[in-house]
Amino acid sequence: MLTSVIWLFVGLNERQSAVRASVREDMVWAAYQADREAARLIEATRDALTSGDVALVSKRFDLLYSRTQLLAQGSYAEMFGASSAVQDLAFAASKRIRDLVPAMDGLVADPSAFGSRYDDILQRANTARKATGDLLVATNAAINLVRLTEREGQLATYWRIGTSVAGLTFALVLIVTLLGGQLFHISRSGREMELLSRRNARIAKQAKSASAAKSAFLATMSHEIRTPLNGIIGMTELLRTSRLDADQIHQVETIRHSGDMLLDVINDILDYSKLEAGAVRFEPKPVDLHEVFEPIERMLLPRAESAGLQLTFQYPGVRVFADANRLRQVLVNLIGNAIKFTPAGTVEVHANVFGERLRLEVRDTGPGISSEDSRRLFREFSQLDSSSTRSFGGTGLGLAICRRLVEVMAGDIGVESVVGKGSTFWLDIPAGPIAEVAVASSRGQLALPNGFHARVLVVDDNAINRDVALGLLQKLGVVAEGAANGREAIASTEVSNFDLILMDMQMPQMDGLEATRILRASGLTIPIVGLTANAFESDRVACIEAGMDDHVAKPVTKDKLVSQLSKHVRASDVATTTEPTMAAVDEDYQQGLKEALGEEEFVRLVEEFVSSSESMLLQAEMAISEGLADELDRTLHTLKGAALTLGFRSIAEAAQAERSKELGLVAVSNIRAFCVAISTPPISKAPVAGAPAY
């Protein structure tokens, strides 16, 4: 510290010396400038006598006069003292220069009088030059004296600093000598601690590597398992919408149920690994309770009904400050367990607000849990019946995950149960501030509005996943196209307009994240949703940062697609495709019919088709209203065949598109629009250039 103070002092002293040296240099420079300008004034005055350049004399005097400011500003008094000879010479030089002012003012007013004023101006200029010369000599002499004095002072200062450093060095040597003895005694224990620390570091590194390898393995296995599972669940959903007999429906439902069970196991393992690694983020924000419960009702009501249970929800109309996703995850686990372990009766879900806290309860009429079993409910891999003959499967991680999630939310979770009377699982979390809102929830099945139209691009390198998504979208009445990688997706957007893009993350040639960045950089603003087998939070963040609007984990289901379409596609935003709004026709085929049948016969057949098509469309609407799927299919098949016979390709394609939809999604108006298009304009014998042909 003493050394630092000394060096600080030396630095400040050197800085002050530098400033003083700069001032001295300025004074010498000012004296030199004044002397030089006085000499130039004399030279200009003499030259003007022969050349007549009086203006140059005036200019030189102006420059000389400007130097008087530097001579009179007081720096000489500050450096050499107010009574010094240098300061007196500075004032004298300034006065001699000012003595030229009357003569120079007269010269400016009457340049022609230069000849008569020449001697006076030259004499005064010589006097000023002598004064500035004396000042320059005196300034240099004074500064040299000051430098000598300062150098002697600096030398004395350095001697004092050297003495101080020597004393400090002696003190440090003494201290080091005293500490040496102490260090010798602790060196052995220090070496032992270092060896122990190295061993612990190796163990920690191995544990960290093992944890990272486990996380990487789980992420890879998640992607690899979810990809084929997406195909299984998606294809069973497509099969379920086709015409199946009772046995086939049961078989499809069994496949779907098994796939859902496998997906639950995968989700439990991934959630537990994320919680164990501390990768779960708690993101509270204001949310209405009905927004938390509505998706749960849609998801679990069908499961409760198939189990013969009555599932009810009671919650107040309030807005809470909580993480809706984590809260929903805990509730789905608790309610799912209640449905699984309750053989008959009811499952009730209650939500109540107490001050700034939210209490949620899931009550069931199941067999109940003993107090001894209750103590191990929330442990990892713990099941009440762990025998090989147990009735229910599972990983034993569900309640452990719930406990950790509630702890992340700074809440408590527990169970109250009586054997033979049922159980009540509860959780209590802080949720303030809490505000009342109006509950306006519809508890019906998630569906698209009637007449919904959209154009969607599905980008996935896996053909099975792509076909599943395309098939489900077509069942929903949505026009869908596929692409196998990011490059194909970009090319598709350049030739077609879409209302929504479903983009996989991991693909060959160009992945979904890079493709999204390129599309956003090009100015594309339509919604892009990440549709991927990756289920980690980091993947969702990567999708959002790349420019995607949302992220949905596979497997793809109809409800997920309906949710994304409802969320991101509005009727006013539907893309305008490049296809004409009028009916597309096979012109070559129709021309062949005209040549074979004659123009008049062809026109008659078209008029007859227009008349009969309206009757078939009315029959189709009646079949829809009565729920007759087979009758509807036969009618649309007949309409498609008649349209193809006359070359009306767009009508046939529209009929086929409606045939592929579920009964409740068929829109006859989509076909009628094309039928009206061919009946409105007259059929000409030759197509007019630039006009559409029918």
XYZ file of C-alpha atoms in Angstrom:
694
model
C 0.000 0.000 0.000
C 2.853 2.347 0.850
C 4.413 1.636 -2.526
C 1.111 2.463 -4.190
C 0.898 5.771 -2.310
C 4.459 6.635 -3.305
C 3.839 5.843 -6.923
C 0.608 7.830 -6.784
C 2.494 10.786 -5.378
C 5.170 10.473 -8.042
C 2.513 10.278 -10.721
C 0.732 13.385 -9.446
C 4.033 15.260 -9.204
C 4.958 14.278 -12.754
C 1.535 15.332 -13.942
C 1.873 18.716 -12.263
C 5.360 19.153 -13.706
C 4.030 18.313 -17.159
C 1.302 20.926 -16.808
C 3.783 23.571 -15.668
C 6.136 22.660 -18.496
C 3.253 23.037 -20.931
C 2.488 26.512 -19.548
C 6.123 27.510 -19.887
C 6.222 26.290 -23.458
C 3.105 28.334 -24.184
C 4.779 31.460 -22.776
C 7.910 30.936 -24.853
C 5.757 30.299 -27.913
C 3.705 33.459 -27.278
C 6.876 35.599 -26.984
C 8.341 33.979 -30.083
C 5.124 34.559 -32.094
C 4.989 38.219 -31.057
C 8.646 38.769 -31.975
C 8.222 36.993 -35.324
C 5.090 38.984 -36.239
C 6.836 42.268 -35.282
C 9.682 41.391 -37.669
C 7.182 40.555 -40.422
C 5.413 43.898 -39.861
C 8.715 45.752 -40.317
C 9.456 43.778 -43.468
C 5.933 44.392 -44.871
C 6.232 48.130 -44.100
C 9.500 48.421 -45.998
C 8.186 46.399 -48.939
C 5.012 48.514 -49.112
C 7.097 51.637 -49.726
C 8.112 50.223 -53.089
C 5.198 47.876 -53.893
C 2.397 49.999 -52.486
C 0.778 46.950 -50.793
C -0.636 48.805 -47.780
C -3.189 46.034 -47.121
C -0.377 43.596 -46.299
C 0.939 46.047 -43.685
C -2.510 46.219 -42.091
C -2.822 42.392 -42.145
C 0.569 41.930 -40.491
C -0.354 44.420 -37.789
C -3.623 42.560 -37.113
C -1.678 39.333 -36.609
C 0.806 41.093 -34.324
C -2.011 42.708 -32.344
C -3.707 39.324 -31.814
C -0.577 38.170 -29.947
C -1.054 40.873 -27.300
C -3.865 38.788 -25.802
C -1.383 36.000 -25.041
C 1.150 38.466 -23.577
C -1.386 40.191 -21.337
C -3.353 37.166 -20.007
C -1.264 36.901 -16.790
C 0.583 33.617 -17.289
C 3.917 35.347 -16.732
C 2.783 36.559 -13.335
C 1.569 33.071 -12.407
C 4.878 31.454 -13.417
C 7.499 34.067 -12.368
C 5.592 36.180 -9.853
C 3.645 39.408 -10.272
C 6.758 41.573 -9.696
C 9.094 39.693 -12.014
C 11.028 41.420 -14.801
C 9.552 39.002 -17.344
C 6.020 40.142 -16.503
C 7.120 43.786 -16.835
C 8.662 43.103 -20.238
C 5.449 41.368 -21.321
C 3.368 44.389 -20.389
C 5.921 46.705 -22.062
C 5.845 44.693 -25.304
C 2.048 44.703 -25.243
C 2.067 48.513 -24.744
C 4.511 49.101 -27.609
C 2.299 47.048 -29.928
C -0.811 49.000 -28.876
C 1.064 52.267 -29.553
C 0.791 51.329 -33.260
C -3.019 51.292 -33.145
C -3.635 55.026 -33.909
C -1.195 55.029 -36.815
C -2.634 51.806 -38.266
C -6.214 53.030 -37.844
C -5.295 56.180 -39.788
C -3.631 54.068 -42.473
C -6.764 51.934 -42.832
C -8.895 55.069 -43.116
C -6.544 56.707 -45.686
C -4.176 54.243 -47.393
C -2.847 57.071 -49.587
C -1.196 58.671 -46.529
C 1.147 55.724 -46.130
C 4.092 57.672 -47.539
C 3.755 60.477 -44.979
C 3.215 57.999 -42.126
C 5.933 55.569 -43.194
C 8.689 56.800 -40.867
C 6.374 56.933 -37.839
C 5.016 53.415 -38.464
C 8.495 51.989 -39.073
C 9.884 53.620 -35.926
C 7.044 52.318 -33.770
C 7.353 48.847 -35.344
C 11.097 48.760 -34.558
C 10.329 49.791 -30.969
C 7.767 46.980 -30.684
C 10.243 44.519 -32.225
C 12.888 45.491 -29.659
C 10.375 45.019 -26.815
C 9.296 41.569 -28.055
C 12.924 40.554 -28.554
C 13.793 41.563 -24.999
C 10.738 39.610 -23.784
C 11.771 36.478 -25.712
C 15.327 36.568 -24.306
C 14.106 37.209 -20.761
C 11.475 34.458 -20.989
C 13.994 31.840 -22.135
C 16.415 32.863 -19.358
C 13.692 32.720 -16.696
C 12.425 29.358 -17.842
C 15.921 27.883 -17.840
C 16.313 29.061 -14.253
C 12.961 27.532 -13.272
C 13.910 24.232 -14.917
C 17.159 24.117 -12.977
C 15.347 24.741 -9.708
C 12.739 22.087 -10.460
C 15.393 19.531 -11.446
C 17.107 20.033 -8.091
C 13.762 19.635 -6.310
C 12.963 16.448 -8.228
C 16.357 14.994 -7.362
C 15.703 15.634 -3.677
C 12.271 14.039 -4.007
C 13.709 10.940 -5.638
C 16.200 10.595 -2.806
C 13.369 10.709 -0.284
C 11.379 8.147 -2.299
C 14.391 5.865 -2.534
C 14.880 6.026 1.221
C 11.187 5.181 1.773
C 11.324 2.240 -0.644
C 14.422 0.906 1.061
C 12.667 1.048 4.421
C 9.603 -0.633 3.003
C 11.740 -3.360 1.433
C 13.411 -4.045 4.749
C 10.003 -4.293 6.441
C 8.706 -6.675 3.793
C 11.762 -8.908 4.080
C 11.208 -9.075 7.830
C 7.527 -9.953 7.359
C 8.320 -12.633 4.773
C 10.879 -14.146 7.115
C 8.320 -14.333 9.925
C 5.667 -15.820 7.634
C 8.071 -18.386 6.244
C 8.067 -20.270 9.478
C 4.277 -20.369 9.534
C 4.025 -21.460 5.900
C 6.437 -24.292 6.558
C 4.118 -25.678 9.229
C 0.974 -25.526 7.074
C 2.545 -26.682 3.784
C 1.953 -30.358 4.551
C -1.754 -29.842 5.328
C -2.031 -27.610 2.253
C -0.680 -30.351 0.011
C -3.105 -32.830 1.526
C -6.021 -30.438 0.953
C -4.906 -29.888 -2.627
C -4.854 -33.620 -3.291
C -8.307 -33.935 -1.759
C -9.563 -31.004 -3.823
C -8.233 -32.534 -7.033
C -9.897 -35.819 -6.243
C -13.193 -34.059 -5.525
C -12.852 -32.054 -8.748
C -12.354 -35.263 -10.741
C -15.383 -36.811 -9.084
C -17.477 -33.683 -9.742
C -16.331 -33.600 -13.369
C -17.230 -37.247 -13.804
C -20.626 -36.656 -12.225
C -21.211 -33.618 -14.455
C -20.191 -35.575 -17.540
C -22.475 -38.425 -16.526
C -25.353 -35.974 -16.027
C -24.684 -34.326 -19.392
C -24.486 -37.719 -21.086
C -27.757 -38.721 -19.457
C -29.460 -35.511 -20.573
C -28.123 -35.942 -24.118
C -29.255 -39.564 -24.140
C -32.735 -38.620 -22.922
C -33.019 -35.839 -25.507
C -31.942 -38.186 -28.312
C -34.194 -40.993 -27.162
C -37.077 -38.548 -26.781
C -36.718 -37.511 -30.407
C -36.210 -41.045 -31.678
C -39.148 -42.486 -29.697
C -41.541 -39.647 -30.355
C -41.002 -39.796 -34.123
C -42.418 -43.325 -34.653
C -44.916 -42.755 -31.840
C -46.193 -39.741 -33.723
C -46.835 -42.005 -36.713
C -48.663 -44.568 -34.578
C -50.936 -42.083 -32.796
C -51.509 -39.992 -35.918
C -52.407 -42.930 -38.110
C -54.801 -44.336 -35.486
C -56.517 -40.954 -35.398
C -56.885 -41.058 -39.171
C -58.169 -44.637 -38.978
C -60.720 -43.648 -36.366
C -62.321 -41.172 -38.778
C -62.736 -43.814 -41.502
C -65.607 -46.284 -41.830
C -64.878 -49.122 -39.415
C -66.988 -51.844 -37.845
C -67.278 -52.261 -34.078
C -64.350 -54.675 -33.727
C -62.061 -52.499 -35.815
C -63.004 -49.414 -33.787
C -62.144 -51.289 -30.588
C -58.797 -52.365 -32.024
C -57.954 -48.825 -33.128
C -58.916 -47.443 -29.708
C -56.680 -50.060 -28.057
C -53.720 -48.963 -30.223
C -54.416 -45.314 -29.454
C -54.739 -45.988 -25.712
C -51.446 -47.915 -25.715
C -49.748 -45.086 -27.581
C -51.072 -42.535 -25.082
C -49.777 -44.653 -22.192
C -46.341 -44.873 -23.805
C -46.371 -41.111 -24.380
C -47.234 -40.522 -20.694
C -44.262 -42.668 -19.646
C -41.916 -40.753 -21.961
C -43.214 -37.407 -20.693
C -42.737 -38.449 -17.051
C -39.138 -39.499 -17.665
C -38.327 -36.287 -19.555
C -40.017 -34.055 -16.978
C -38.143 -35.750 -14.155
C -34.811 -35.405 -15.961
C -35.449 -31.698 -16.571
C -36.387 -31.135 -12.936
C -33.315 -33.040 -11.775
C -31.090 -30.909 -14.011
C -32.753 -27.673 -12.854
C -33.832 -26.873 -16.413
C -37.485 -26.130 -15.556
C -38.339 -22.438 -15.713
C -41.087 -20.828 -13.644
C -42.729 -18.052 -15.682
C -45.737 -16.610 -13.807
C -48.057 -14.137 -15.496
C -51.704 -13.037 -15.137
C -54.048 -15.802 -16.319
C -57.773 -16.489 -15.909
C -58.561 -19.710 -14.073
C -60.961 -20.829 -16.806
C -58.042 -20.635 -19.266
C -56.225 -23.102 -17.021
C -59.136 -25.499 -16.623
C -60.737 -25.508 -20.090
C -57.926 -27.468 -21.838
C -57.914 -29.940 -18.924
C -61.659 -30.465 -19.247
C -61.413 -31.110 -22.979
C -58.558 -33.553 -22.417
C -59.846 -35.551 -19.451
C -63.651 -35.513 -19.729
C -63.626 -38.184 -22.500
C -61.254 -40.322 -20.420
C -63.516 -40.033 -17.361
C -66.609 -40.871 -19.406
C -64.961 -43.972 -20.882
C -64.080 -45.059 -17.320
C -67.702 -44.579 -16.212
C -66.848 -41.692 -13.867
C -68.396 -38.275 -13.391
C -65.751 -35.548 -13.623
C -66.772 -32.078 -12.376
C -64.937 -28.765 -12.081
C -65.734 -25.888 -9.732
C -63.622 -22.737 -9.786
C -64.246 -19.015 -9.265
C -64.044 -16.424 -12.001
C -60.728 -14.875 -11.016
C -57.457 -13.926 -12.637
C -54.368 -15.160 -10.819
C -50.641 -14.550 -11.188
C -49.189 -18.004 -11.832
C -47.449 -20.217 -14.382
C -50.445 -21.672 -16.227
C -48.455 -24.404 -17.972
C -46.890 -25.754 -14.761
C -50.194 -25.488 -12.913
C -51.968 -27.344 -15.705
C -49.257 -30.032 -15.717
C -49.751 -30.729 -11.994
C -53.547 -30.812 -12.295
C -53.496 -33.187 -15.294
C -51.299 -35.569 -13.309
C -53.477 -35.457 -10.192
C -56.779 -35.754 -12.087
C -55.370 -38.490 -14.326
C -54.364 -40.480 -11.241
C -57.807 -39.995 -9.724
C -59.479 -41.315 -12.882
C -57.033 -44.232 -13.097
C -57.447 -45.423 -9.491
C -61.166 -44.711 -8.987
C -63.244 -47.731 -10.042
C -66.621 -45.973 -9.783
C -68.168 -42.748 -8.590
C -66.951 -39.208 -9.080
C -63.847 -37.087 -9.399
C -64.271 -33.480 -8.287
C -61.872 -30.621 -8.919
C -62.217 -27.520 -6.725
C -60.356 -24.224 -6.751
C -60.619 -21.599 -4.001
C -58.896 -18.319 -3.268
C -57.732 -17.369 0.225
C -56.205 -13.919 0.305
C -53.370 -13.954 -2.204
C -53.096 -17.756 -2.319
C -54.772 -20.330 -4.550
C -55.797 -23.737 -3.210
C -56.658 -26.565 -5.613
C -58.190 -29.886 -4.578
C -58.803 -33.123 -6.524
C -61.286 -35.348 -4.687
C -62.142 -38.896 -5.692
C -64.302 -41.748 -4.388
C -61.586 -44.330 -4.831
C -60.307 -46.945 -2.361
C -58.364 -44.418 -0.285
C -54.783 -44.501 0.990
C -53.515 -45.505 4.394
C -51.436 -43.061 6.462
C -48.380 -45.306 6.115
C -48.645 -45.352 2.316
C -49.311 -41.600 2.187
C -45.825 -40.881 3.536
C -44.129 -42.406 0.472
C -46.519 -41.138 -2.188
C -44.397 -38.222 -3.359
C -41.091 -40.112 -3.534
C -39.365 -40.862 -6.841
C -40.171 -44.243 -8.419
C -42.557 -45.010 -5.576
C -45.803 -46.941 -6.150
C -48.241 -48.203 -3.554
C -48.458 -51.533 -5.391
C -44.997 -52.370 -6.767
C -45.629 -56.091 -7.138
C -45.455 -57.926 -10.441
C -49.234 -58.469 -10.276
C -50.198 -54.821 -9.844
C -53.292 -53.641 -11.709
C -51.936 -50.288 -12.930
C -48.746 -49.375 -14.740
C -46.665 -46.242 -14.596
C -43.197 -45.019 -13.737
C -43.874 -43.882 -10.179
C -42.635 -40.396 -11.097
C -45.900 -38.520 -11.521
C -46.416 -37.339 -7.936
C -42.678 -36.730 -7.473
C -42.798 -34.426 -10.491
C -45.865 -32.675 -9.052
C -44.073 -32.132 -5.746
C -41.026 -30.605 -7.441
C -43.134 -28.374 -9.690
C -45.136 -27.082 -6.723
C -41.890 -26.414 -4.859
C -40.641 -24.441 -7.857
C -43.838 -22.374 -7.563
C -43.078 -21.789 -3.826
C -46.144 -23.795 -2.785
C -47.119 -26.886 -0.826
C -48.723 -30.167 -1.908
C -50.225 -33.007 0.128
C -52.935 -35.630 0.438
C -55.799 -36.331 2.847
C -57.301 -39.793 2.600
C -59.440 -42.306 4.445
C -59.308 -45.955 3.419
C -62.565 -46.934 1.761
C -63.831 -43.350 1.411
C -61.562 -41.765 -1.166
C -58.714 -39.269 -1.298
C -58.191 -35.536 -1.648
C -54.956 -34.326 -3.206
C -54.369 -30.615 -2.660
C -51.852 -27.933 -3.513
C -51.529 -24.395 -2.179
C -49.489 -21.778 -4.081
C -49.032 -17.989 -3.955
C -51.019 -16.431 -6.802
C -51.340 -12.740 -6.023
C -52.427 -10.265 -7.158
C -55.850 -11.869 -7.669
C -58.706 -10.090 -9.477
C -62.262 -11.107 -10.308
C -63.213 -11.659 -13.964
C -66.269 -12.856 -15.796
C -66.215 -16.550 -16.640
C -67.176 -17.052 -20.279
C -66.017 -20.513 -21.156
C -67.451 -22.983 -23.593
C -66.886 -26.551 -22.494
C -67.560 -28.167 -25.798
C -65.192 -30.089 -28.004
C -62.453 -28.119 -29.713
C -63.436 -27.663 -33.381
C -62.992 -25.334 -36.324
C -65.897 -23.079 -37.349
C -68.101 -24.111 -40.241
C -66.758 -23.050 -43.610
C -63.210 -22.708 -42.287
C -60.647 -22.568 -45.100
C -56.898 -22.401 -44.894
C -53.761 -23.389 -46.775
C -51.035 -25.039 -44.711
C -47.472 -26.113 -45.516
C -46.182 -29.143 -43.542
C -42.361 -29.363 -43.453
C -40.970 -32.646 -42.090
C -38.220 -34.938 -43.335
C -40.000 -38.030 -41.970
C -42.525 -39.214 -44.574
C -44.740 -40.889 -41.955
C -44.977 -37.760 -39.819
C -45.624 -35.654 -42.905
C -48.379 -37.981 -44.140
C -50.036 -38.028 -40.712
C -50.156 -34.231 -40.523
C -51.354 -33.924 -44.134
C -54.029 -36.550 -43.565
C -55.357 -34.909 -40.404
C -55.394 -31.489 -42.059
C -57.305 -32.848 -45.045
C -59.834 -34.417 -42.658
C -60.300 -30.951 -41.198
C -61.008 -29.540 -44.656
C -57.692 -27.710 -44.891
C -55.658 -27.559 -48.096
C -52.219 -28.886 -47.157
C -48.908 -29.341 -48.975
C -45.727 -31.093 -47.846
C -42.009 -30.364 -47.972
C -39.127 -32.603 -46.867
C -36.642 -29.957 -45.661
C -36.045 -26.251 -45.188
C -34.924 -25.650 -48.778
C -38.113 -27.164 -50.184
C -40.153 -25.097 -47.721
C -38.531 -21.855 -48.903
C -39.109 -22.850 -52.536
C -42.782 -23.625 -51.791
C -43.368 -20.198 -50.230
C -41.977 -18.552 -53.360
C -44.630 -20.108 -55.627
C -47.633 -20.425 -53.278
C -49.277 -18.469 -50.504
C -49.916 -20.177 -47.170
C -51.813 -19.242 -44.016
C -49.690 -21.369 -41.690
C -46.399 -23.310 -41.811
C -45.786 -26.330 -39.572
C -41.987 -26.605 -39.405
C -39.914 -29.478 -38.008
C -36.649 -28.514 -36.259
C -34.241 -31.281 -37.269
C -34.054 -31.939 -41.024
C -31.304 -32.698 -43.555
C -29.864 -30.070 -45.944
C -31.488 -27.212 -43.995
C -33.131 -27.463 -40.575
C -36.306 -25.704 -39.544
C -34.590 -23.012 -37.459
C -32.358 -21.856 -40.338
C -35.265 -21.981 -42.791
C -37.355 -19.852 -40.418
C -34.598 -17.250 -40.097
C -34.294 -17.013 -43.880
C -38.066 -16.708 -44.328
C -38.300 -13.988 -41.683
C -35.339 -12.137 -43.199
C -37.099 -12.192 -46.565
C -40.110 -10.431 -45.041
C -42.469 -13.413 -44.680
C -44.893 -12.668 -41.822
C -47.274 -15.642 -41.866
C -47.327 -17.764 -38.674
C -44.712 -20.520 -38.369
C -45.217 -23.204 -35.717
C -42.420 -25.544 -34.655
C -43.761 -29.090 -34.977
C -41.084 -31.368 -33.570
C -40.349 -34.397 -31.444
C -38.135 -32.283 -29.149
C -39.962 -31.562 -25.901
C -37.365 -29.608 -23.917
C -37.765 -25.956 -22.866
C -34.519 -25.070 -24.656
C -36.067 -26.285 -27.922
C -39.112 -24.057 -27.421
C -36.843 -21.069 -26.728
C -34.762 -21.862 -29.839
C -37.927 -21.920 -31.967
C -39.124 -18.550 -30.647
C -35.685 -16.947 -31.037
C -35.466 -18.182 -34.641
C -38.708 -16.344 -35.447
C -41.380 -19.012 -34.980
C -44.701 -18.024 -33.446
C -45.300 -21.178 -31.410
C -43.969 -24.642 -30.611
C -45.935 -27.916 -30.441
C -44.423 -31.224 -29.345
C -45.214 -34.356 -31.295
C -47.193 -36.570 -31.613
C -49.512 -34.649 -33.907
C -53.196 -34.972 -33.069
C -56.326 -33.440 -34.492
C -56.881 -31.374 -31.355
C -53.381 -29.910 -31.555
C -53.876 -28.984 -35.197
C -57.299 -27.473 -34.497
C -55.808 -25.477 -31.627
C -52.991 -24.070 -33.779
C -55.298 -23.295 -36.705
C -57.766 -21.527 -34.414
C -54.945 -19.608 -32.730
C -52.948 -18.477 -35.749
C -55.348 -18.451 -38.748
C -58.235 -16.022 -38.935
C -60.840 -15.908 -41.665
C -59.713 -12.429 -42.706
C -56.107 -13.588 -43.047
C -56.661 -16.612 -45.308
C -54.181 -16.548 -48.168
C -55.326 -15.808 -51.649
C -54.103 -18.675 -53.774
C -52.971 -18.394 -57.327
C -55.774 -20.687 -58.501
C -58.679 -18.978 -60.302
C -61.968 -18.612 -58.453
C -63.796 -19.921 -61.538
C -64.194 -23.591 -62.323
C -61.092 -25.164 -63.847
C -61.808 -27.384 -66.852
C -59.971 -29.895 -68.999
C -60.099 -27.888 -72.273
C -58.560 -30.616 -74.454
C -61.048 -33.180 -73.175
C -64.015 -30.827 -73.682
C -62.844 -29.985 -77.193
C -62.786 -33.706 -77.976
C -66.363 -34.052 -76.690
C -67.498 -31.142 -78.864
C -65.957 -32.698 -81.944
C -67.487 -36.109 -81.169
C -70.964 -34.994 -80.042
C -71.321 -31.615 -81.673
C -71.457 -28.193 -80.125
C -75.207 -28.168 -79.495
C -75.258 -31.605 -77.854
C -72.336 -30.640 -75.612
C -74.118 -27.443 -74.507
C -77.267 -29.457 -73.749
C -75.313 -31.908 -71.616
C -73.705 -29.067 -69.692
C -77.103 -27.472 -69.032
C -78.448 -30.832 -67.875
C -75.424 -31.268 -65.570
C -75.928 -27.803 -64.067
C -79.559 -28.639 -63.331
C -78.864 -32.072 -61.873
C -75.849 -30.888 -59.850
C -78.051 -28.585 -57.787
C -80.359 -31.515 -57.012
C -77.383 -33.632 -55.947
C -76.087 -30.817 -53.743
C -79.491 -30.575 -52.052
C -79.405 -34.348 -51.474
C -75.932 -33.983 -49.952
C -77.118 -31.255 -47.573
C -80.057 -33.419 -46.523
C -77.719 -36.374 -45.871
C -75.538 -34.140 -43.691
C -78.503 -32.898 -41.659
C -79.696 -36.484 -41.075
C -76.212 -37.812 -40.328
C -76.229 -40.275 -43.281
C -72.532 -40.605 -44.077
C -72.951 -43.397 -46.636
C -75.678 -41.527 -48.517
C -73.530 -38.392 -48.569
C -70.556 -40.333 -49.932
C -72.663 -41.896 -52.731
C -74.092 -38.525 -53.739
C -70.693 -36.829 -53.866
C -69.243 -39.806 -55.757
C -71.996 -39.467 -58.393
C -71.401 -35.733 -58.685
C -67.659 -36.290 -59.059
C -68.188 -38.845 -61.863
C -70.588 -36.580 -63.788
C -68.185 -33.643 -63.497
C -65.231 -35.681 -64.774
C -67.367 -36.933 -67.694
C -67.840 -33.348 -68.892
C -64.283 -32.186 -68.053
C -65.124 -30.002 -65.036
C -62.001 -30.853 -63.091
C -62.419 -28.320 -60.253
C -65.906 -29.599 -59.393
C -64.646 -33.178 -59.274
C -61.701 -32.190 -57.060
C -63.963 -30.225 -54.721
C -66.344 -33.174 -54.402
C -63.469 -35.535 -53.647
C -62.048 -33.117 -51.058
C -65.378 -33.013 -49.220
C -65.632 -36.828 -49.369
C -62.341 -37.096 -47.442
C -63.658 -34.980 -44.553
C -65.533 -36.068 -41.461
C -69.297 -35.763 -41.687
C -69.480 -32.721 -39.427
C -66.860 -30.813 -41.445
C -68.301 -31.268 -44.958
C -69.171 -27.902 -46.590
C -71.409 -28.305 -49.656
C -70.970 -24.597 -50.344
C -67.386 -25.296 -51.459
C -68.737 -27.414 -54.359
C -71.709 -25.150 -55.144
C -69.358 -22.203 -55.774
C -67.791 -24.049 -58.730
C -71.175 -25.219 -60.037
C -72.456 -21.640 -60.013
C -69.303 -20.530 -61.856
C -70.034 -22.794 -64.863
C -73.709 -21.851 -64.999
C -73.248 -18.064 -64.957
C -71.282 -17.187 -68.121
C -72.416 -18.387 -71.558
C -70.396 -21.138 -73.224
C -68.805 -19.750 -76.356
C -67.742 -21.770 -79.389
C -64.172 -20.525 -79.163
C -62.381 -19.256 -76.103
C -61.677 -15.543 -76.066
C -58.037 -14.590 -75.604
C -57.348 -13.540 -72.045
C -60.635 -14.915 -70.713
C -61.093 -18.166 -68.775
C -62.404 -21.116 -70.757
C -65.245 -23.304 -69.444
